[in-house]
Tab-separated table of C-alpha atoms and ligand atoms in Angstrom:
chain	number	residue	atom	x	y	z
A	734	UNK	CA	129.679	76.868	208.388
A	735	UNK	CA	132.102	73.872	207.738
A	736	UNK	CA	130.271	72.287	210.664
A	737	UNK	CA	126.752	73.005	208.458
A	738	UNK	CA	128.090	72.126	204.986
A	739	UNK	CA	129.130	68.651	206.536
A	740	UNK	CA	125.948	68.373	207.973
A	741	UNK	CA	124.098	69.407	204.595
A	742	UNK	CA	126.164	66.961	202.780
A	743	UNK	CA	125.438	64.153	204.790
A	744	UNK	CA	121.899	64.637	205.147
A	745	UNK	CA	121.214	64.691	201.305
A	746	UNK	CA	118.296	62.891	199.899
A	747	UNK	CA	117.086	63.658	196.614
A	748	UNK	CA	114.317	62.538	197.168
A	749	UNK	CA	113.361	64.396	200.512
A	750	UNK	CA	114.204	67.831	198.740
A	751	UNK	CA	112.972	71.235	201.008
A	752	UNK	CA	111.820	74.327	199.987
A	753	UNK	CA	115.140	76.481	200.806
A	754	UNK	CA	116.623	73.783	198.422
A	755	UNK	CA	114.529	74.245	195.423
A	756	UNK	CA	114.989	78.212	196.076
A	757	UNK	CA	118.984	77.970	196.264
A	758	UNK	CA	120.800	74.654	195.771
A	759	UNK	CA	123.847	75.602	195.188
A	760	UNK	CA	124.886	75.494	199.076
A	761	UNK	CA	123.908	72.298	199.564
A	762	UNK	CA	125.588	71.755	195.840
A	763	UNK	CA	128.954	72.866	197.064
A	764	UNK	CA	129.034	70.965	200.223
A	765	UNK	CA	128.363	67.770	198.502
A	766	UNK	CA	131.405	68.514	196.255
A	767	UNK	CA	133.562	69.994	199.396
A	768	UNK	CA	132.499	66.833	201.559
A	769	UNK	CA	130.920	63.653	200.184
A	770	UNK	CA	131.332	64.292	196.221
A	771	UNK	CA	130.684	60.619	195.106
A	772	UNK	CA	127.772	60.346	197.656
A	773	UNK	CA	125.670	57.555	198.416
A	774	UNK	CA	121.895	58.138	199.170
A	775	UNK	CA	119.439	56.135	200.631
A	776	UNK	CA	118.037	54.657	197.853
A	777	UNK	CA	121.143	52.973	196.655
A	778	UNK	CA	122.169	55.754	193.826
A	779	UNK	CA	125.191	57.511	194.082
A	780	UNK	CA	125.305	61.489	193.220
A	781	UNK	CA	127.951	63.120	191.620
A	782	UNK	CA	128.835	66.629	191.895
A	783	UNK	CA	132.805	67.245	190.592
A	784	UNK	CA	133.218	68.857	187.092
A	785	UNK	CA	135.776	66.086	186.612
A	786	UNK	CA	133.734	62.902	187.746
A	787	UNK	CA	130.691	64.595	185.471
A	788	UNK	CA	133.281	64.790	182.533
A	789	UNK	CA	134.430	60.803	183.294
A	790	UNK	CA	130.970	59.331	183.180
A	791	UNK	CA	129.792	61.755	180.596
A	792	UNK	CA	132.849	60.358	178.075
A	793	UNK	CA	132.366	56.744	178.786
A	794	UNK	CA	129.272	55.641	177.282
A	795	UNK	CA	130.484	51.918	177.622
A	796	UNK	CA	130.831	51.922	181.922
A	797	UNK	CA	128.113	55.011	182.039
A	798	UNK	CA	125.154	53.146	180.166
A	799	UNK	CA	122.133	56.167	179.239
A	800	UNK	CA	119.817	52.664	178.481
A	801	UNK	CA	117.236	53.345	180.693
A	802	UNK	CA	115.052	49.888	180.099
A	803	UNK	CA	115.652	48.373	183.276
A	804	UNK	CA	115.517	51.387	185.749
A	805	UNK	CA	112.653	52.990	184.169
A	806	UNK	CA	110.794	49.678	184.231
A	807	UNK	CA	109.776	49.761	188.142
A	808	UNK	CA	108.776	53.437	187.754
A	809	UNK	CA	106.633	53.318	184.651
A	810	UNK	CA	105.616	49.521	184.450
A	811	UNK	CA	104.144	48.374	180.611
A	812	UNK	CA	103.096	51.915	180.129
A	813	UNK	CA	102.970	54.020	177.284
A	814	UNK	CA	105.733	56.935	179.304
A	815	UNK	CA	107.526	53.558	179.597
A	816	UNK	CA	107.315	53.092	175.784
A	817	UNK	CA	108.419	57.345	175.024
A	818	UNK	CA	111.270	57.168	177.590
A	819	UNK	CA	113.007	54.305	176.421
A	820	UNK	CA	112.538	54.787	172.356
A	821	UNK	CA	114.246	58.680	173.145
A	822	UNK	CA	117.290	59.229	171.764
A	823	UNK	CA	118.920	59.832	174.701
A	824	UNK	CA	118.053	57.082	176.922
A	825	UNK	CA	120.071	54.980	174.400
A	826	UNK	CA	123.395	53.580	174.302
A	827	UNK	CA	125.465	52.536	171.037
A	828	UNK	CA	124.979	51.199	168.450
A	829	UNK	CA	121.266	52.334	168.439
A	830	UNK	CA	121.455	55.408	169.833
A	831	UNK	CA	124.551	55.878	167.111
A	832	UNK	CA	122.341	54.941	164.046
A	833	UNK	CA	119.414	57.651	165.516
A	834	UNK	CA	121.644	60.229	166.596
A	835	UNK	CA	122.746	60.397	163.249
A	836	UNK	CA	119.287	60.855	161.282
A	837	UNK	CA	118.433	63.509	164.078
A	838	UNK	CA	121.690	65.065	163.645
A	839	UNK	CA	121.088	65.394	159.957
A	840	UNK	CA	117.832	67.039	160.310
A	841	UNK	CA	119.630	70.046	162.897
A	842	UNK	CA	122.505	70.697	160.687
A	843	UNK	CA	123.784	74.107	160.989
A	844	UNK	CA	122.530	74.830	158.031
A	845	UNK	CA	118.966	74.193	159.216
A	846	UNK	CA	119.332	76.180	161.704
A	847	UNK	CA	120.946	79.234	160.261
A	848	UNK	CA	117.920	78.979	158.173
A	849	UNK	CA	115.656	79.455	161.260
A	850	UNK	CA	117.263	82.770	161.885
A	851	UNK	CA	115.021	85.137	159.874
A	852	UNK	CA	111.923	83.754	161.343
A	853	UNK	CA	112.854	83.502	164.682
A	854	UNK	CA	113.947	87.088	164.738
A	855	UNK	CA	110.409	88.111	163.875
A	856	UNK	CA	108.870	86.088	166.203
A	857	UNK	CA	110.680	87.511	169.203
A	858	UNK	CA	109.705	90.996	167.735
A	859	UNK	CA	106.350	90.211	167.649
A	860	UNK	CA	106.125	89.380	171.043
A	861	UNK	CA	108.474	92.535	172.494
A	862	UNK	CA	105.224	94.197	171.146
A	863	UNK	CA	103.023	92.791	172.295
A	864	UNK	CA	105.065	93.038	176.115
A	865	UNK	CA	104.785	96.823	174.960
A	866	UNK	CA	101.813	97.429	174.664
A	867	UNK	CA	100.572	95.450	178.124
A	868	UNK	CA	103.842	96.829	180.312
A	869	UNK	CA	102.712	94.445	183.430
A	870	UNK	CA	103.662	90.616	182.158
A	871	UNK	CA	104.820	87.285	182.989
A	872	UNK	CA	108.121	86.560	181.868
A	873	UNK	CA	107.446	83.235	181.155
A	874	UNK	CA	104.257	82.615	179.748
A	875	UNK	CA	104.115	85.958	177.521
A	876	UNK	CA	108.027	85.662	176.519
A	877	UNK	CA	110.034	82.730	177.816
A	878	UNK	CA	107.901	79.606	177.510
A	879	UNK	CA	106.073	81.347	173.668
A	880	UNK	CA	109.499	80.884	171.608
A	881	UNK	CA	110.868	77.458	171.667
A	882	UNK	CA	107.054	75.896	171.175
A	883	UNK	CA	107.358	78.280	168.157
A	884	UNK	CA	110.421	76.879	167.113
A	885	UNK	CA	109.795	73.710	167.499
A	886	UNK	CA	106.637	73.663	165.878
A	887	UNK	CA	108.385	75.496	163.058
A	888	UNK	CA	111.169	72.615	162.742
A	889	UNK	CA	108.279	69.601	162.860
A	890	UNK	CA	105.647	72.068	160.395
A	891	UNK	CA	103.054	71.651	163.011
A	892	UNK	CA	100.428	74.036	161.628
A	893	UNK	CA	99.766	77.383	163.719
A	894	UNK	CA	96.365	76.459	165.067
A	895	UNK	CA	97.484	72.850	166.074
A	896	UNK	CA	100.059	74.182	168.017
A	897	UNK	CA	98.297	75.025	171.560
A	898	UNK	CA	98.532	71.581	173.482
A	899	UNK	CA	102.256	71.396	172.303
A	900	UNK	CA	103.764	72.716	175.378
A	901	UNK	CA	101.084	71.220	178.220
A	902	UNK	CA	101.987	67.845	176.800
A	903	UNK	CA	105.516	68.571	177.003
A	904	UNK	CA	105.384	69.497	180.656
A	905	UNK	CA	103.377	66.756	181.479
A	906	UNK	CA	106.424	63.866	180.126
A	907	UNK	CA	108.687	65.889	181.215
A	908	UNK	CA	107.400	66.301	184.963
A	909	UNK	CA	107.327	62.229	184.817
A	910	UNK	CA	110.836	62.162	185.035
A	911	UNK	CA	111.321	64.137	188.348
A	912	UNK	CA	112.989	61.327	190.497
A	913	UNK	CA	109.809	60.526	192.945
A	914	UNK	CA	106.411	60.916	191.268
A	915	UNK	CA	102.464	60.915	192.778
A	916	UNK	CA	99.938	58.705	190.938
A	917	UNK	CA	98.489	61.990	189.464
A	918	UNK	CA	101.785	63.425	187.913
A	919	UNK	CA	102.391	59.832	186.349
A	920	UNK	CA	98.497	59.780	185.120
A	921	UNK	CA	99.203	62.911	183.797
A	922	UNK	CA	102.396	62.303	181.740
A	923	UNK	CA	101.082	58.913	180.154
A	924	UNK	CA	97.854	60.908	178.804
A	925	UNK	CA	100.248	63.219	177.698
A	926	UNK	CA	102.093	60.770	175.268
A	927	UNK	CA	99.220	59.273	174.457
A	928	UNK	CA	97.238	62.362	173.056
A	929	UNK	CA	100.706	63.671	171.789
A	930	UNK	CA	101.273	60.143	169.499
A	931	UNK	CA	97.898	60.132	167.854
A	932	UNK	CA	98.348	63.852	167.095
A	933	UNK	CA	101.936	62.824	165.805
A	934	UNK	CA	100.270	59.824	163.615
A	935	UNK	CA	97.615	61.726	161.506
A	936	UNK	CA	100.779	64.550	161.403
A	937	UNK	CA	102.868	61.990	159.678
A	938	UNK	CA	100.474	60.531	157.792
A	939	UNK	CA	100.094	63.578	156.447
A	940	UNK	CA	103.767	64.209	155.945
A	941	UNK	CA	104.387	61.363	154.078
A	942	UNK	CA	101.431	61.983	151.776
A	943	UNK	CA	102.941	65.579	151.098
A	944	UNK	CA	106.616	66.023	151.863
A	945	UNK	CA	107.914	69.574	153.082
A	946	UNK	CA	111.074	71.096	152.010
A	947	UNK	CA	113.628	68.830	153.619
A	948	UNK	CA	116.346	71.646	154.230
A	949	UNK	CA	113.644	73.103	156.453
A	950	UNK	CA	111.189	70.415	158.178
A	951	UNK	CA	112.681	68.102	160.469
A	952	UNK	CA	109.758	66.357	160.444
A	953	UNK	CA	110.176	65.350	156.386
A	954	UNK	CA	114.183	64.967	157.113
A	955	UNK	CA	113.057	62.279	159.527
A	956	UNK	CA	110.735	60.562	157.698
A	957	UNK	CA	112.542	60.530	154.128
A	958	UNK	CA	115.954	59.381	156.465
A	959	UNK	CA	119.473	59.032	154.854
A	960	UNK	CA	120.390	58.808	151.299
A	961	UNK	CA	122.300	55.375	152.493
A	962	UNK	CA	118.330	53.978	153.106
A	963	UNK	CA	119.077	54.421	156.995
A	964	UNK	CA	115.411	55.065	158.126
A	965	UNK	CA	113.993	55.312	161.683
A	966	UNK	CA	111.086	52.654	162.820
A	967	UNK	CA	107.728	54.482	162.497
A	968	UNK	CA	108.101	53.778	167.108
A	969	UNK	CA	111.117	55.732	166.777
A	970	UNK	CA	110.414	58.534	164.596
A	971	UNK	CA	106.620	59.418	166.924
A	972	UNK	CA	108.734	58.991	169.929
A	973	UNK	CA	111.575	60.743	168.831
A	974	UNK	CA	109.325	63.882	167.822
A	975	UNK	CA	107.999	64.107	170.503
A	976	UNK	CA	111.381	63.753	172.193
A	977	UNK	CA	112.581	66.650	170.348
A	978	UNK	CA	109.520	68.770	171.336
A	979	UNK	CA	110.401	68.310	175.090
A	980	UNK	CA	114.454	68.592	174.589
A	981	UNK	CA	113.577	71.661	173.185
A	982	UNK	CA	111.460	73.436	174.639
A	983	UNK	CA	111.424	73.627	178.931
A	984	UNK	CA	115.929	73.819	178.845
A	985	UNK	CA	114.841	76.825	175.930
A	986	UNK	CA	112.640	78.723	178.190
A	987	UNK	CA	114.618	77.946	181.382
A	988	UNK	CA	117.761	79.850	179.615
A	989	UNK	CA	116.014	82.561	178.649
A	990	UNK	CA	113.724	82.804	181.750
A	991	UNK	CA	117.080	82.360	184.269
A	992	UNK	CA	118.893	84.755	182.419
A	993	UNK	CA	116.843	87.631	181.965
A	994	UNK	CA	115.890	86.841	186.080
A	995	UNK	CA	119.825	86.526	186.631
A	996	UNK	CA	120.219	89.897	185.022
A	997	UNK	CA	117.743	91.509	187.533
A	998	UNK	CA	119.937	90.440	190.414
A	999	UNK	CA	123.057	90.872	188.918
A	1000	UNK	CA	122.517	94.666	187.846
A	1001	UNK	CA	126.063	95.611	186.964
A	1002	UNK	CA	126.071	92.881	185.046
A	1003	UNK	CA	122.664	93.579	183.043
A	1004	UNK	CA	124.179	97.217	182.774
A	1005	UNK	CA	127.623	95.541	181.152
A	1006	UNK	CA	125.322	93.561	178.481
A	1007	UNK	CA	123.277	96.550	177.608
A	1008	UNK	CA	126.173	98.551	176.966
A	1009	UNK	CA	128.252	96.187	174.878
A	1010	UNK	CA	125.417	94.078	173.197
A	1011	UNK	CA	128.501	91.976	170.922
A	1012	UNK	CA	128.899	90.265	175.080
A	1013	UNK	CA	125.658	88.130	173.669
A	1014	UNK	CA	127.344	85.310	173.291
A	1015	UNK	CA	129.554	85.239	176.278
A	1016	UNK	CA	126.297	86.187	178.492
A	1017	UNK	CA	124.392	83.273	177.269
A	1018	UNK	CA	127.099	80.671	178.014
A	1019	UNK	CA	127.556	81.955	181.439
A	1020	UNK	CA	123.870	81.671	182.068
A	1021	UNK	CA	123.587	78.170	180.924
A	1022	UNK	CA	126.806	77.729	183.380
A	1023	UNK	CA	125.190	79.820	186.583
A	1024	UNK	CA	121.869	78.706	185.977
A	1025	UNK	CA	121.665	75.457	184.134
A	1026	UNK	CA	118.297	74.800	182.651
A	1027	UNK	CA	118.850	70.560	182.874
A	1028	UNK	CA	120.739	70.341	186.502
A	1029	UNK	CA	120.481	66.743	186.438
A	1030	UNK	CA	121.859	63.613	184.157
A	1031	UNK	CA	121.474	60.055	184.804
A	1032	UNK	CA	123.507	56.995	184.147
A	1033	UNK	CA	123.883	53.653	185.118
A	1034	UNK	CA	127.487	51.564	185.441
A	1035	UNK	CA	128.083	48.502	183.820
A	1036	UNK	CA	130.884	47.266	185.275
A	1037	UNK	CA	132.355	47.712	188.563
A	1038	UNK	CA	134.372	51.758	188.520
A	1039	UNK	CA	136.422	53.654	190.819
A	1040	UNK	CA	135.556	57.344	191.423
A	1041	UNK	CA	137.721	59.139	194.086
A	1042	UNK	CA	138.798	55.953	196.002
A	1043	UNK	CA	135.080	54.970	196.126
A	1044	UNK	CA	134.383	51.424	193.775
A	1045	UNK	CA	130.464	51.789	192.612
A	1046	UNK	CA	129.194	48.048	191.974
A	1047	UNK	CA	128.279	47.625	188.421
A	1048	UNK	CA	124.330	47.949	187.838
A	1049	UNK	CA	124.434	51.204	189.804
A	1050	UNK	CA	122.766	54.286	188.901
A	1051	UNK	CA	124.129	57.348	188.862
A	1052	UNK	CA	123.289	60.540	188.867
A	1053	UNK	CA	125.045	63.609	187.526
A	1054	UNK	CA	124.840	66.855	188.756
A	1055	UNK	CA	125.279	69.371	186.235
A	1056	UNK	CA	124.273	72.696	188.434
A	1057	UNK	CA	127.161	71.454	190.965
A	1058	UNK	CA	129.876	70.345	188.403
A	1059	UNK	CA	129.138	74.111	187.085
A	1060	UNK	CA	130.761	75.620	190.055
A	1061	UNK	CA	133.291	73.580	190.792
A	1062	UNK	CA	136.267	76.116	191.796
A	1063	UNK	CA	138.863	73.459	190.142
A	1064	UNK	CA	137.307	74.353	187.018
A	1065	UNK	CA	135.928	78.140	187.613
A	1066	UNK	CA	137.130	80.552	188.740
A	1067	UNK	CA	135.125	82.664	191.069
A	1068	UNK	CA	132.057	80.005	190.285
A	1069	UNK	CA	129.510	81.383	191.890
A	1070	UNK	CA	129.800	84.893	190.326
A	1071	UNK	CA	127.971	85.446	187.201
A	1072	UNK	CA	130.518	86.929	184.553
A	1073	UNK	CA	128.895	87.799	181.209
A	1074	UNK	CA	132.612	88.150	179.616
A	1075	UNK	CA	133.739	84.505	181.317
A	1076	UNK	CA	136.428	82.919	179.178
A	1077	UNK	CA	136.846	79.995	178.688
A	1078	UNK	CA	133.561	78.764	179.997
A	1079	UNK	CA	133.575	75.110	179.339
A	1080	UNK	CA	129.996	74.646	181.437
A	1081	UNK	CA	128.698	70.980	181.186
A	1082	UNK	CA	124.691	72.593	180.336
A	1083	UNK	CA	124.579	70.468	177.074
A	1084	UNK	CA	126.701	67.566	178.832
A	1085	UNK	CA	129.491	66.380	176.856
A	1086	UNK	CA	130.521	63.043	174.986
A	1087	UNK	CA	128.293	60.856	172.507
A	1088	UNK	CA	125.337	62.546	174.076
A	1089	UNK	CA	126.186	66.228	173.873
A	1090	UNK	CA	122.621	68.424	173.143
A	1091	UNK	CA	122.131	67.793	169.606
A	1092	UNK	CA	120.154	71.249	169.806
A	1093	UNK	CA	122.507	73.120	171.788
A	1094	UNK	CA	123.037	75.428	168.278
A	1095	UNK	CA	119.771	76.190	168.043
A	1096	UNK	CA	119.445	76.293	171.823
A	1097	UNK	CA	122.161	78.787	171.693
A	1098	UNK	CA	121.047	81.027	168.422
A	1099	UNK	CA	116.913	81.179	170.435
A	1100	UNK	CA	119.058	82.125	173.858
A	1101	UNK	CA	121.264	85.335	171.893
A	1102	UNK	CA	118.062	86.333	170.117
A	1103	UNK	CA	115.626	86.645	172.596
A	1104	UNK	CA	117.787	87.808	175.498
A	1105	UNK	CA	119.621	90.346	173.387
A	1106	UNK	CA	116.619	92.198	171.460
A	1107	UNK	CA	114.937	92.040	174.842
A	1108	UNK	CA	117.577	94.175	176.605
A	1109	UNK	CA	118.134	96.127	173.514
A	1110	UNK	CA	114.010	97.172	173.746
A	1111	UNK	CA	113.215	97.139	177.770
A	1112	UNK	CA	116.724	98.022	179.329
A	1113	UNK	CA	114.479	99.267	182.221
A	1114	UNK	CA	112.606	95.878	182.660
A	1115	UNK	CA	112.293	94.994	186.505
A	1116	UNK	CA	110.576	92.488	188.223
A	1117	UNK	CA	106.773	93.399	189.863
A	1118	UNK	CA	106.458	90.581	192.164
A	1119	UNK	CA	108.324	87.297	193.216
A	1120	UNK	CA	109.236	84.775	190.135
A	1121	UNK	CA	107.670	81.753	191.253
A	1122	UNK	CA	109.932	78.553	190.815
A	1123	UNK	CA	108.576	75.768	188.543
A	1124	UNK	CA	109.793	73.158	191.787
A	1125	UNK	CA	111.750	70.653	190.069
A	1126	UNK	CA	114.855	69.593	191.045
A	1127	UNK	CA	115.998	68.313	187.505
A	1128	UNK	CA	114.597	71.515	185.428
A	1129	UNK	CA	115.285	74.276	186.953
A	1130	UNK	CA	113.487	77.518	186.040
A	1131	UNK	CA	110.482	79.567	187.002
A	1132	UNK	CA	106.753	79.224	186.545
A	1133	UNK	CA	106.075	82.480	186.193
A	1134	UNK	CA	107.891	86.086	186.320
A	1135	UNK	CA	105.957	88.945	186.951
A	1136	UNK	CA	107.554	92.261	185.180
A	1137	UNK	CA	107.055	95.513	184.021
A	1138	UNK	CA	108.699	96.151	180.877
A	1139	UNK	CA	109.149	99.494	181.244
A	1140	UNK	CA	109.654	100.767	177.688
A	1141	UNK	CA	111.958	103.745	177.689
A	1142	UNK	CA	111.600	104.710	181.083
A	1143	UNK	CA	113.464	104.323	184.063
A	1144	UNK	CA	111.589	101.380	186.742
A	1145	UNK	CA	113.314	100.166	190.170
A	1146	UNK	CA	114.888	97.147	190.394
A	1147	UNK	CA	113.557	94.367	192.127
A	1148	UNK	CA	115.900	91.912	192.734
A	1149	UNK	CA	114.715	88.289	193.080
B	2147	HEM	C1	119.002	75.558	176.692
B	2147	HEM	C2	118.610	74.819	176.555
B	2147	HEM	C3	119.091	72.974	176.433
B	2147	HEM	C4	120.207	72.834	177.025
B	2147	HEM	C5	120.040	73.208	178.660
B	2147	HEM	C6	120.157	71.353	176.871
B	2147	HEM	C7	120.670	70.179	177.473
B	2147	HEM	C8	120.819	69.084	177.101
B	2147	HEM	C9	121.631	67.436	177.795
B	2147	HEM	C10	122.414	68.191	179.309
B	2147	HEM	C11	121.079	66.913	177.089
B	2147	HEM	C12	122.509	65.401	177.030
B	2147	HEM	C13	121.945	64.742	178.185
B	2147	HEM	C14	122.603	63.470	178.196
B	2147	HEM	O1	123.674	62.836	178.132
B	2147	HEM	O2	121.963	62.389	179.486
B	2147	HEM	C15	120.933	66.799	175.984
B	2147	HEM	C16	120.494	66.208	174.788
B	2147	HEM	C17	119.400	66.006	173.994
B	2147	HEM	N1	119.568	67.667	174.040
B	2147	HEM	FE1	119.315	69.338	174.576
B	2147	HEM	N2	118.912	71.194	175.731
B	2147	HEM	C18	118.741	72.500	175.373
B	2147	HEM	C19	118.192	72.652	174.026
B	2147	HEM	C20	117.696	71.928	173.064
B	2147	HEM	C21	116.980	72.054	172.325
B	2147	HEM	C22	116.787	73.019	171.251
B	2147	HEM	C23	116.792	70.649	171.182
B	2147	HEM	C24	116.323	70.391	169.960
B	2147	HEM	C25	115.296	70.986	169.554
B	2147	HEM	C26	117.596	69.397	172.070
B	2147	HEM	C27	118.144	68.602	172.045
B	2147	HEM	C28	118.146	67.120	172.430
B	2147	HEM	C29	118.689	65.900	171.685
B	2147	HEM	C30	118.349	65.073	170.629
B	2147	HEM	C31	119.142	65.399	172.738
B	2147	HEM	C32	119.829	63.848	172.855
B	2147	HEM	C33	121.159	63.683	172.382
B	2147	HEM	C34	121.693	62.513	172.673
B	2147	HEM	O3	121.368	61.571	173.311
B	2147	HEM	O4	122.571	61.933	172.098
B	2147	HEM	N3	118.292	70.115	173.155
B	2147	HEM	N4	120.118	68.654	176.040
């Protein structure tokens, strides 16, 4: 086992992953944490798996830069994908980052998020009614993915009848962030940015002419800027609207999907949550830790830095493996076990430091409402076929999860 773990760590290459890895990356992550926690990959970048190393990297924006202008140039060239990603909040350093983040955080205030709760409950209940009418459903398309797209649609006040393309645009743009991409994935991502920008230009023009309620409408808030006159440029505004949709869509879909699938594989935890619905908050945190929807983060060193006795040179790309850090036994007792009551639970699913997820309160609210109301309505839900994984290393989730909701009657559990 030890020799295998050593070999697994030694042979790890983020650009050559196997089907086995995509199905269950955690044995590899454990092997890396134990044997090569600061791992040099064949392409010259480094891969970190220890909790403490990730925290150090996240906390130092000076040494670990998020600015991707240099790194993305060979991958995207002078393309719209390049313009989009390098203008997104998450891929910038202070001071540009600080200014844009303040405007976005202002628009995602606790008050704005609390105000979304009634609409969110109504949306989830409508989806549950539709599931009940069909019995055999796809947990992703029919439920998990339908929630964040509507929430962000509401956030930006995108008219209902114009929301259909949003999900595909978002998946195409995020797909192009995978470590290795084909020409087709690149072209699809680029076209999605182009189409999305054309759509947003019209939406923003309309909103400038007829502003919405800035308390509820994040787009109006972003257009109007701060009281002190601080505003986003047109380019920043458009790309960060795209980024908000992307940041909040697949990640939250995966939280809901991963949670409902993980509970079928852990029936005792499922029963515990159904019998103790007040545990939903700790359960959501545990799902975020156990199957983090966003598994990888990226940084570039700006000066030589030492980690675990190894010195990384300035200008080295570093991947922060959230999925591995969230199972580090030095931080979490019994880390490979799903425990919906785990506390404390200082997971890194939302990152930490200056770039910590700006939408985490919203994601937590969506996860809690979706999962708790689903369990209350369909306590006997079960998978009725193998769930299909998304096949991505960065964003961990399912593409399809065939399920019978079995309203009011017991069905046989099918562990995934
Ligand atoms: C389960 C759901 C979510 C997960 C797991 C997640 C995860 C993350 C992570 C790990 C980061 C930090 C990236 C880094 O430091 O490199 C981040 C940043 C961000 N997230 Fe989320 N996110 C989720 C949902 C959302 C939602 C719903 C929104 C908003 C609608 C959102 C908006 C953002 C923004 C704006 C940033 C950039 C913050 C910055 O760079 O200052 N996220 N998210």
